[in-house]
Amino acid sequence: MADIKARIIGTGSYLPERILTNFDLEQMVDTNNEWISARTGINERHIAADSEQTSDLAVNAARKAMDMAGVVPEEIDMVVLATITGDFPWPSTACLVQDKIGATNASAWDVSAACSGFVYALASAAKFIETGTCKRALVIGAEVLSRIIDWEDRNTCILFGDGAGAVVLEGQEGENGVLSTHLHADGSQWELLYQPGFGSRYPASVSGIEERLPFLKMAGNEVFKMAVRSMYDVAQETLKFNNLDVTQIAKLFPHQANRRILDGVSKRLKLSEGQMYVNVDRCGNTSGASIPLALDEANHKGLLNPGDLILLDAFGGGFTWGAALLRW
Ligand code: UT7
């Protein structure tokens, strides 16, 4: 059988219209622009309108990716959606997206790997394509984190934003496409970054709402250190696996968590100026959406050329982390 690779043939993204600046946050919690900017590199983030759900953001990004790819919804065999803020606990948001876009021939499921979700989703879809089980997949990262943020917690509410990014993957013979994927997890660290309620451990209750269980909890310092280490390690693992030197990577797309985390990874990997794509200053941390959002931005800016080696590098709750190497 010919060697089939999963190639990205279209990208798309969507950011809600409303922008929340650090100055806006000054009016909401005890914080200030200088602190947020210096500690996180974030200046503003987008917030979904009340009428917008995660599936709406996903659909907007998906339609743009399909337009660029020149693919109609009926030609999509699989919708894989990375999110931790689905429209409902179930059914999957991927199913809602499949219906809204009219991808009537596609299977659909969500991937739950927090901020690593897009890399996990891409890796899964790529395997289906490589085995010939599927020809075209829509891989989406979409989040409305603003609905699970505790807007009274200044440690977390300053970090996150809403958004979506999508790619169309197509199986093609040749050298271009996903070259390797590397996924990891350490479930012993789940309590450092999670949303306690409401699931089977803490079912819905009035007292649970009073205890603010439906909101994201994070031990920022521990997450910070683990993120830098894991993103560095998995990038190195990917380079070694493919016999590459970091100078051969045209662009690295990290999960956009915090400017200081990205600087730490960049320094350890000895990246040159501009080698890492960063938009956390304008989007904040959009979890599973951050990598495809950044990828689409860079694509529209003409920063990605055929043949370029592109490294995706993510870390998130679980803990989960992973990387994917692509030849554009
Ligand atoms: O996708 C992965 C998701 N998670 C992340 O990316 C988060 C990773 N962690 C971080 O980005 C950082 O840990 C934070 C940005 C969350 C915090 O930065 P830090 O440098 O680790 O600060 P800290 O938690 O050590 O807090 C330093 C001080 C504390 O005050 P005291 O105890 O020294 O008086 C905090 O109470 O800063 C205070 N502080 C704030 N001050 C102003 C915490 N949040 C704020 C705030 N505004 N928003």
PDB file of C-alpha atoms in Angstrom, residues 16-261:
ATOM      1  CA  PRO A  16     -15.860  36.234  19.099  1.00  0.00           C
ATOM      2  CA  GLU A  17     -16.312  39.938  18.487  1.00  0.00           C
ATOM      3  CA  ARG A  18     -16.221  41.117  22.100  1.00  0.00           C
ATOM      4  CA  ILE A  19     -12.757  41.941  23.442  1.00  0.00           C
ATOM      5  CA  LEU A  20     -12.007  42.004  27.180  1.00  0.00           C
ATOM      6  CA  THR A  21      -8.881  44.024  27.957  1.00  0.00           C
ATOM      7  CA  ASN A  22      -6.707  43.996  31.069  1.00  0.00           C
ATOM      8  CA  PHE A  23      -8.163  47.432  31.829  1.00  0.00           C
ATOM      9  CA  ASP A  24     -11.663  45.917  31.777  1.00  0.00           C
ATOM     10  CA  LEU A  25     -10.460  43.274  34.242  1.00  0.00           C
ATOM     11  CA  GLU A  26      -9.207  46.019  36.563  1.00  0.00           C
ATOM     12  CA  GLN A  27     -12.875  46.929  37.024  1.00  0.00           C
ATOM     13  CA  MET A  28     -13.855  43.334  37.834  1.00  0.00           C
ATOM     14  CA  VAL A  29     -11.199  41.953  40.244  1.00  0.00           C
ATOM     15  CA  ASP A  30      -8.257  43.240  42.290  1.00  0.00           C
ATOM     16  CA  THR A  31      -5.681  43.296  39.497  1.00  0.00           C
ATOM     17  CA  ASN A  32      -3.968  45.710  37.142  1.00  0.00           C
ATOM     18  CA  ASN A  33      -2.763  45.831  33.568  1.00  0.00           C
ATOM     19  CA  GLU A  34       0.929  45.944  34.567  1.00  0.00           C
ATOM     20  CA  TRP A  35       0.680  42.737  36.636  1.00  0.00           C
ATOM     21  CA  ILE A  36      -1.216  40.789  33.980  1.00  0.00           C
ATOM     22  CA  SER A  37       0.978  41.985  31.168  1.00  0.00           C
ATOM     23  CA  ALA A  38       4.264  41.328  33.018  1.00  0.00           C
ATOM     24  CA  ARG A  39       3.256  37.907  34.448  1.00  0.00           C
ATOM     25  CA  THR A  40       1.390  36.513  31.451  1.00  0.00           C
ATOM     26  CA  GLY A  41       2.099  38.614  28.342  1.00  0.00           C
ATOM     27  CA  ILE A  42      -1.664  38.820  27.796  1.00  0.00           C
ATOM     28  CA  ASN A  43      -3.209  42.187  26.890  1.00  0.00           C
ATOM     29  CA  GLU A  44      -6.673  41.141  25.766  1.00  0.00           C
ATOM     30  CA  ARG A  45      -8.850  38.125  25.073  1.00  0.00           C
ATOM     31  CA  HIS A  46     -12.106  37.492  23.185  1.00  0.00           C
ATOM     32  CA  ILE A  47     -15.331  36.572  24.988  1.00  0.00           C
ATOM     33  CA  ALA A  48     -18.261  34.773  23.337  1.00  0.00           C
ATOM     34  CA  ALA A  49     -21.624  36.553  23.136  1.00  0.00           C
ATOM     35  CA  ASP A  50     -24.391  35.131  25.351  1.00  0.00           C
ATOM     36  CA  SER A  51     -26.021  33.707  22.226  1.00  0.00           C
ATOM     37  CA  GLU A  52     -22.845  31.878  21.149  1.00  0.00           C
ATOM     38  CA  GLN A  53     -22.068  28.319  22.166  1.00  0.00           C
ATOM     39  CA  THR A  54     -18.911  26.298  21.620  1.00  0.00           C
ATOM     40  CA  SER A  55     -20.480  24.555  18.608  1.00  0.00           C
ATOM     41  CA  ASP A  56     -21.153  27.970  17.002  1.00  0.00           C
ATOM     42  CA  LEU A  57     -17.510  28.978  17.318  1.00  0.00           C
ATOM     43  CA  ALA A  58     -16.469  25.578  15.977  1.00  0.00           C
ATOM     44  CA  VAL A  59     -18.835  25.830  12.995  1.00  0.00           C
ATOM     45  CA  ASN A  60     -17.484  29.259  12.031  1.00  0.00           C
ATOM     46  CA  ALA A  61     -13.896  27.991  12.076  1.00  0.00           C
ATOM     47  CA  ALA A  62     -14.822  24.731  10.326  1.00  0.00           C
ATOM     48  CA  ARG A  63     -16.640  26.464   7.455  1.00  0.00           C
ATOM     49  CA  LYS A  64     -13.601  28.661   6.780  1.00  0.00           C
ATOM     50  CA  ALA A  65     -11.277  25.644   6.834  1.00  0.00           C
ATOM     51  CA  MET A  66     -13.548  23.761   4.391  1.00  0.00           C
ATOM     52  CA  ASP A  67     -13.725  26.825   2.104  1.00  0.00           C
ATOM     53  CA  MET A  68      -9.949  27.053   1.978  1.00  0.00           C
ATOM     54  CA  ALA A  69      -9.696  23.315   1.348  1.00  0.00           C
ATOM     55  CA  GLY A  70     -12.323  23.474  -1.405  1.00  0.00           C
ATOM     56  CA  VAL A  71     -14.223  20.674   0.285  1.00  0.00           C
ATOM     57  CA  VAL A  72     -18.001  20.397   0.776  1.00  0.00           C
ATOM     58  CA  PRO A  73     -19.408  19.061   4.082  1.00  0.00           C
ATOM     59  CA  GLU A  74     -20.564  15.767   2.506  1.00  0.00           C
ATOM     60  CA  GLU A  75     -16.913  15.002   1.676  1.00  0.00           C
ATOM     61  CA  ILE A  76     -15.899  15.009   5.357  1.00  0.00           C
ATOM     62  CA  ASP A  77     -15.637  11.463   6.808  1.00  0.00           C
ATOM     63  CA  MET A  78     -14.918  12.398  10.403  1.00  0.00           C
ATOM     64  CA  VAL A  79     -15.389  15.357  12.753  1.00  0.00           C
ATOM     65  CA  VAL A  80     -13.043  15.302  15.751  1.00  0.00           C
ATOM     66  CA  LEU A  81     -13.463  18.173  18.175  1.00  0.00           C
ATOM     67  CA  ALA A  82     -11.150  19.028  21.065  1.00  0.00           C
ATOM     68  CA  THR A  83     -12.940  20.847  23.860  1.00  0.00           C
ATOM     69  CA  ILE A  84     -13.415  20.995  27.625  1.00  0.00           C
ATOM     70  CA  THR A  85     -16.323  23.409  27.333  1.00  0.00           C
ATOM     71  CA  GLY A  86     -18.784  21.558  25.119  1.00  0.00           C
ATOM     72  CA  ASP A  87     -22.349  22.808  24.655  1.00  0.00           C
ATOM     73  CA  PHE A  88     -23.531  19.927  26.890  1.00  0.00           C
ATOM     74  CA  PRO A  89     -21.781  17.255  28.993  1.00  0.00           C
ATOM     75  CA  TRP A  90     -23.190  15.002  26.268  1.00  0.00           C
ATOM     76  CA  PRO A  91     -23.963  14.459  23.441  1.00  0.00           C
ATOM     77  CA  SER A  92     -20.615  15.453  22.034  1.00  0.00           C
ATOM     78  CA  THR A  93     -20.216  18.920  20.569  1.00  0.00           C
ATOM     79  CA  ALA A  94     -18.726  17.220  17.499  1.00  0.00           C
ATOM     80  CA  CYS A  95     -22.181  15.730  16.826  1.00  0.00           C
ATOM     81  CA  LEU A  96     -23.770  19.176  17.067  1.00  0.00           C
ATOM     82  CA  VAL A  97     -21.177  20.560  14.650  1.00  0.00           C
ATOM     83  CA  GLN A  98     -21.654  17.614  12.270  1.00  0.00           C
ATOM     84  CA  ASP A  99     -25.352  18.485  12.131  1.00  0.00           C
ATOM     85  CA  LYS A 100     -24.916  22.259  11.837  1.00  0.00           C
ATOM     86  CA  ILE A 101     -22.469  22.046   8.936  1.00  0.00           C
ATOM     87  CA  GLY A 102     -24.290  19.161   7.234  1.00  0.00           C
ATOM     88  CA  ALA A 103     -21.395  16.684   7.300  1.00  0.00           C
ATOM     89  CA  THR A 104     -23.911  13.887   6.867  1.00  0.00           C
ATOM     90  CA  ASN A 105     -21.338  11.233   5.954  1.00  0.00           C
ATOM     91  CA  ALA A 106     -19.055  11.890   8.926  1.00  0.00           C
ATOM     92  CA  SER A 107     -18.595  10.124  12.243  1.00  0.00           C
ATOM     93  CA  ALA A 108     -18.174  12.604  15.104  1.00  0.00           C
ATOM     94  CA  TRP A 109     -16.670  12.631  18.558  1.00  0.00           C
ATOM     95  CA  ASP A 110     -15.068  14.921  21.110  1.00  0.00           C
ATOM     96  CA  VAL A 111     -11.578  14.627  22.543  1.00  0.00           C
ATOM     97  CA  SER A 112     -11.067  15.640  26.164  1.00  0.00           C
ATOM     98  CA  ALA A 113      -7.414  16.445  26.777  1.00  0.00           C
ATOM     99  CA  ALA A 114      -7.738  20.074  27.936  1.00  0.00           C
ATOM    100  CA  CYS A 115      -5.115  22.349  26.385  1.00  0.00           C
ATOM    101  CA  SER A 116      -3.462  19.388  24.620  1.00  0.00           C
ATOM    102  CA  GLY A 117      -6.796  18.488  23.027  1.00  0.00           C
ATOM    103  CA  PHE A 118      -6.030  19.655  19.503  1.00  0.00           C
ATOM    104  CA  VAL A 119      -2.773  17.687  19.296  1.00  0.00           C
ATOM    105  CA  TYR A 120      -4.553  14.595  20.657  1.00  0.00           C
ATOM    106  CA  ALA A 121      -7.395  15.095  18.136  1.00  0.00           C
ATOM    107  CA  LEU A 122      -5.019  15.648  15.221  1.00  0.00           C
ATOM    108  CA  ALA A 123      -2.991  12.568  16.164  1.00  0.00           C
ATOM    109  CA  SER A 124      -6.163  10.433  16.315  1.00  0.00           C
ATOM    110  CA  ALA A 125      -7.548  11.655  12.988  1.00  0.00           C
ATOM    111  CA  ALA A 126      -4.158  11.275  11.299  1.00  0.00           C
ATOM    112  CA  LYS A 127      -4.014   7.596  12.312  1.00  0.00           C
ATOM    113  CA  PHE A 128      -7.420   6.914  10.723  1.00  0.00           C
ATOM    114  CA  ILE A 129      -6.254   8.630   7.541  1.00  0.00           C
ATOM    115  CA  GLU A 130      -2.899   6.840   7.453  1.00  0.00           C
ATOM    116  CA  THR A 131      -4.618   3.457   7.664  1.00  0.00           C
ATOM    117  CA  GLY A 132      -6.981   4.395   4.818  1.00  0.00           C
ATOM    118  CA  THR A 133     -10.068   4.142   7.080  1.00  0.00           C
ATOM    119  CA  CYS A 134     -10.903   7.756   6.378  1.00  0.00           C
ATOM    120  CA  LYS A 135     -10.068  10.123   3.512  1.00  0.00           C
ATOM    121  CA  ARG A 136     -10.909  13.536   4.965  1.00  0.00           C
ATOM    122  CA  ALA A 137     -11.250  14.689   8.561  1.00  0.00           C
ATOM    123  CA  LEU A 138     -12.268  17.949  10.103  1.00  0.00           C
ATOM    124  CA  VAL A 139     -10.214  18.506  13.257  1.00  0.00           C
ATOM    125  CA  ILE A 140     -11.390  21.353  15.456  1.00  0.00           C
ATOM    126  CA  GLY A 141     -10.377  22.975  18.731  1.00  0.00           C
ATOM    127  CA  ALA A 142     -13.144  25.134  20.200  1.00  0.00           C
ATOM    128  CA  GLU A 143     -13.679  26.602  23.649  1.00  0.00           C
ATOM    129  CA  VAL A 144     -15.972  28.972  25.499  1.00  0.00           C
ATOM    130  CA  LEU A 145     -13.859  29.006  28.647  1.00  0.00           C
ATOM    131  CA  SER A 146     -15.507  32.214  29.826  1.00  0.00           C
ATOM    132  CA  ARG A 147     -18.467  30.050  30.976  1.00  0.00           C
ATOM    133  CA  ILE A 148     -16.349  27.931  33.377  1.00  0.00           C
ATOM    134  CA  ILE A 149     -14.072  30.707  34.641  1.00  0.00           C
ATOM    135  CA  ASP A 150     -14.545  31.963  38.187  1.00  0.00           C
ATOM    136  CA  TRP A 151     -14.768  35.678  37.471  1.00  0.00           C
ATOM    137  CA  GLU A 152     -14.076  36.338  41.171  1.00  0.00           C
ATOM    138  CA  ASP A 153     -10.725  34.493  41.114  1.00  0.00           C
ATOM    139  CA  ARG A 154      -7.981  36.846  39.954  1.00  0.00           C
ATOM    140  CA  ASN A 155      -5.482  33.961  39.774  1.00  0.00           C
ATOM    141  CA  THR A 156      -7.320  32.413  36.842  1.00  0.00           C
ATOM    142  CA  CYS A 157      -9.853  34.792  35.283  1.00  0.00           C
ATOM    143  CA  ILE A 158      -7.132  36.943  33.720  1.00  0.00           C
ATOM    144  CA  LEU A 159      -5.675  34.073  31.710  1.00  0.00           C
ATOM    145  CA  PHE A 160      -8.368  32.613  29.514  1.00  0.00           C
ATOM    146  CA  GLY A 161     -10.255  33.523  26.351  1.00  0.00           C
ATOM    147  CA  ASP A 162     -12.763  32.035  23.900  1.00  0.00           C
ATOM    148  CA  GLY A 163     -12.140  30.990  20.300  1.00  0.00           C
ATOM    149  CA  ALA A 164     -11.969  28.196  17.756  1.00  0.00           C
ATOM    150  CA  GLY A 165      -9.621  26.877  15.101  1.00  0.00           C
ATOM    151  CA  ALA A 166     -10.059  24.096  12.574  1.00  0.00           C
ATOM    152  CA  VAL A 167      -8.138  22.182   9.933  1.00  0.00           C
ATOM    153  CA  VAL A 168      -9.197  19.866   7.133  1.00  0.00           C
ATOM    154  CA  LEU A 169      -6.937  16.832   6.912  1.00  0.00           C
ATOM    155  CA  GLU A 170      -6.796  14.804   3.699  1.00  0.00           C
ATOM    156  CA  GLY A 171      -4.983  11.570   2.984  1.00  0.00           C
ATOM    157  CA  GLN A 172      -2.391  12.117   0.257  1.00  0.00           C
ATOM    158  CA  GLU A 173       0.559  10.188  -1.113  1.00  0.00           C
ATOM    159  CA  GLY A 174       3.876  11.981  -0.871  1.00  0.00           C
ATOM    160  CA  GLU A 175       6.120  13.741   1.592  1.00  0.00           C
ATOM    161  CA  ASN A 176       3.737  16.361   3.000  1.00  0.00           C
ATOM    162  CA  GLY A 177       1.522  15.920   6.043  1.00  0.00           C
ATOM    163  CA  VAL A 178       1.758  14.640   9.595  1.00  0.00           C
ATOM    164  CA  LEU A 179       5.181  13.005  10.029  1.00  0.00           C
ATOM    165  CA  SER A 180       4.892  11.905  13.651  1.00  0.00           C
ATOM    166  CA  THR A 181       2.813  12.450  16.786  1.00  0.00           C
ATOM    167  CA  HIS A 182       3.869  11.956  20.416  1.00  0.00           C
ATOM    168  CA  LEU A 183       1.265  11.884  23.198  1.00  0.00           C
ATOM    169  CA  HIS A 184       1.760  11.680  26.962  1.00  0.00           C
ATOM    170  CA  ALA A 185      -0.255  11.856  30.177  1.00  0.00           C
ATOM    171  CA  ASP A 186       0.289  11.859  33.927  1.00  0.00           C
ATOM    172  CA  GLY A 187      -3.087  11.346  35.569  1.00  0.00           C
ATOM    173  CA  SER A 188      -1.613  11.567  39.067  1.00  0.00           C
ATOM    174  CA  GLN A 189      -1.520  15.359  38.680  1.00  0.00           C
ATOM    175  CA  TRP A 190      -5.197  15.891  37.793  1.00  0.00           C
ATOM    176  CA  GLU A 191      -5.937  18.004  40.853  1.00  0.00           C
ATOM    177  CA  LEU A 192      -3.574  20.801  39.809  1.00  0.00           C
ATOM    178  CA  LEU A 193      -5.842  21.906  36.958  1.00  0.00           C
ATOM    179  CA  TYR A 194      -9.467  20.809  36.746  1.00  0.00           C
ATOM    180  CA  GLN A 195     -13.167  21.621  36.896  1.00  0.00           C
ATOM    181  CA  PRO A 196     -14.642  19.832  39.931  1.00  0.00           C
ATOM    182  CA  GLY A 197     -18.370  20.009  39.153  1.00  0.00           C
ATOM    183  CA  PHE A 198     -20.612  18.673  37.938  1.00  0.00           C
ATOM    184  CA  GLY A 199     -19.778  15.085  37.085  1.00  0.00           C
ATOM    185  CA  SER A 200     -20.140  11.736  38.831  1.00  0.00           C
ATOM    186  CA  ARG A 201     -17.833  12.727  41.685  1.00  0.00           C
ATOM    187  CA  TYR A 202     -19.671  15.937  42.489  1.00  0.00           C
ATOM    188  CA  PRO A 203     -23.161  15.668  40.983  1.00  0.00           C
ATOM    189  CA  ALA A 204     -25.189  18.850  40.577  1.00  0.00           C
ATOM    190  CA  SER A 205     -26.259  20.365  43.887  1.00  0.00           C
ATOM    191  CA  VAL A 206     -27.098  23.774  45.291  1.00  0.00           C
ATOM    192  CA  SER A 207     -24.254  23.453  47.827  1.00  0.00           C
ATOM    193  CA  GLY A 208     -21.869  22.637  44.971  1.00  0.00           C
ATOM    194  CA  ILE A 209     -22.774  25.897  43.278  1.00  0.00           C
ATOM    195  CA  GLU A 210     -22.226  27.767  46.546  1.00  0.00           C
ATOM    196  CA  GLU A 211     -18.795  26.079  46.785  1.00  0.00           C
ATOM    197  CA  ARG A 212     -18.113  27.241  43.195  1.00  0.00           C
ATOM    198  CA  LEU A 213     -17.491  23.677  41.993  1.00  0.00           C
ATOM    199  CA  PRO A 214     -18.497  24.337  38.352  1.00  0.00           C
ATOM    200  CA  PHE A 215     -15.503  26.661  37.953  1.00  0.00           C
ATOM    201  CA  LEU A 216     -11.953  25.917  36.823  1.00  0.00           C
ATOM    202  CA  LYS A 217      -9.366  25.445  39.610  1.00  0.00           C
ATOM    203  CA  MET A 218      -5.653  25.759  39.066  1.00  0.00           C
ATOM    204  CA  ALA A 219      -2.407  25.631  41.044  1.00  0.00           C
ATOM    205  CA  GLY A 220      -0.660  28.159  38.803  1.00  0.00           C
ATOM    206  CA  ASN A 221       2.948  27.765  39.959  1.00  0.00           C
ATOM    207  CA  GLU A 222       2.998  23.964  39.678  1.00  0.00           C
ATOM    208  CA  VAL A 223       1.270  24.059  36.297  1.00  0.00           C
ATOM    209  CA  PHE A 224       3.750  26.644  35.074  1.00  0.00           C
ATOM    210  CA  LYS A 225       6.829  24.542  35.912  1.00  0.00           C
ATOM    211  CA  MET A 226       5.358  21.323  34.537  1.00  0.00           C
ATOM    212  CA  ALA A 227       4.248  23.073  31.323  1.00  0.00           C
ATOM    213  CA  VAL A 228       7.730  24.374  30.524  1.00  0.00           C
ATOM    214  CA  ARG A 229       9.373  21.021  31.256  1.00  0.00           C
ATOM    215  CA  SER A 230       6.844  18.881  29.382  1.00  0.00           C
ATOM    216  CA  MET A 231       6.633  21.076  26.294  1.00  0.00           C
ATOM    217  CA  TYR A 232      10.421  21.139  26.093  1.00  0.00           C
ATOM    218  CA  ASP A 233      10.727  17.366  26.612  1.00  0.00           C
ATOM    219  CA  VAL A 234       8.146  16.392  24.005  1.00  0.00           C
ATOM    220  CA  ALA A 235       9.586  18.823  21.450  1.00  0.00           C
ATOM    221  CA  GLN A 236      13.012  17.251  21.978  1.00  0.00           C
ATOM    222  CA  GLU A 237      11.512  13.760  21.721  1.00  0.00           C
ATOM    223  CA  THR A 238       9.900  14.691  18.396  1.00  0.00           C
ATOM    224  CA  LEU A 239      13.086  16.185  16.987  1.00  0.00           C
ATOM    225  CA  LYS A 240      15.100  13.132  18.027  1.00  0.00           C
ATOM    226  CA  PHE A 241      12.534  10.698  16.606  1.00  0.00           C
ATOM    227  CA  ASN A 242      12.713  12.467  13.228  1.00  0.00           C
ATOM    228  CA  ASN A 243      16.484  12.956  13.314  1.00  0.00           C
ATOM    229  CA  LEU A 244      16.140  16.718  13.178  1.00  0.00           C
ATOM    230  CA  ASP A 245      17.924  19.678  14.640  1.00  0.00           C
ATOM    231  CA  VAL A 246      15.755  22.491  15.998  1.00  0.00           C
ATOM    232  CA  THR A 247      17.152  24.879  13.382  1.00  0.00           C
ATOM    233  CA  GLN A 248      15.341  22.821  10.718  1.00  0.00           C
ATOM    234  CA  ILE A 249      11.931  23.706  12.183  1.00  0.00           C
ATOM    235  CA  ALA A 250      10.377  26.589  10.229  1.00  0.00           C
ATOM    236  CA  LYS A 251       7.743  27.399  12.875  1.00  0.00           C
ATOM    237  CA  LEU A 252       6.846  26.055  16.287  1.00  0.00           C
ATOM    238  CA  PHE A 253       3.229  26.474  17.392  1.00  0.00           C
ATOM    239  CA  PRO A 254       3.017  26.045  21.152  1.00  0.00           C
ATOM    240  CA  HIS A 255      -0.171  25.926  23.167  1.00  0.00           C
ATOM    241  CA  GLN A 256      -0.585  29.634  23.962  1.00  0.00           C
ATOM    242  CA  ALA A 257      -0.672  29.426  27.770  1.00  0.00           C
ATOM    243  CA  ASN A 258       1.379  32.332  29.033  1.00  0.00           C
ATOM    244  CA  ARG A 259       4.182  34.368  27.445  1.00  0.00           C
ATOM    245  CA  ARG A 260       6.596  33.410  30.236  1.00  0.00           C
ATOM    246  CA  ILE A 261       5.927  29.692  29.677  1.00  0.00           C
TER     247      ILE A 261
END
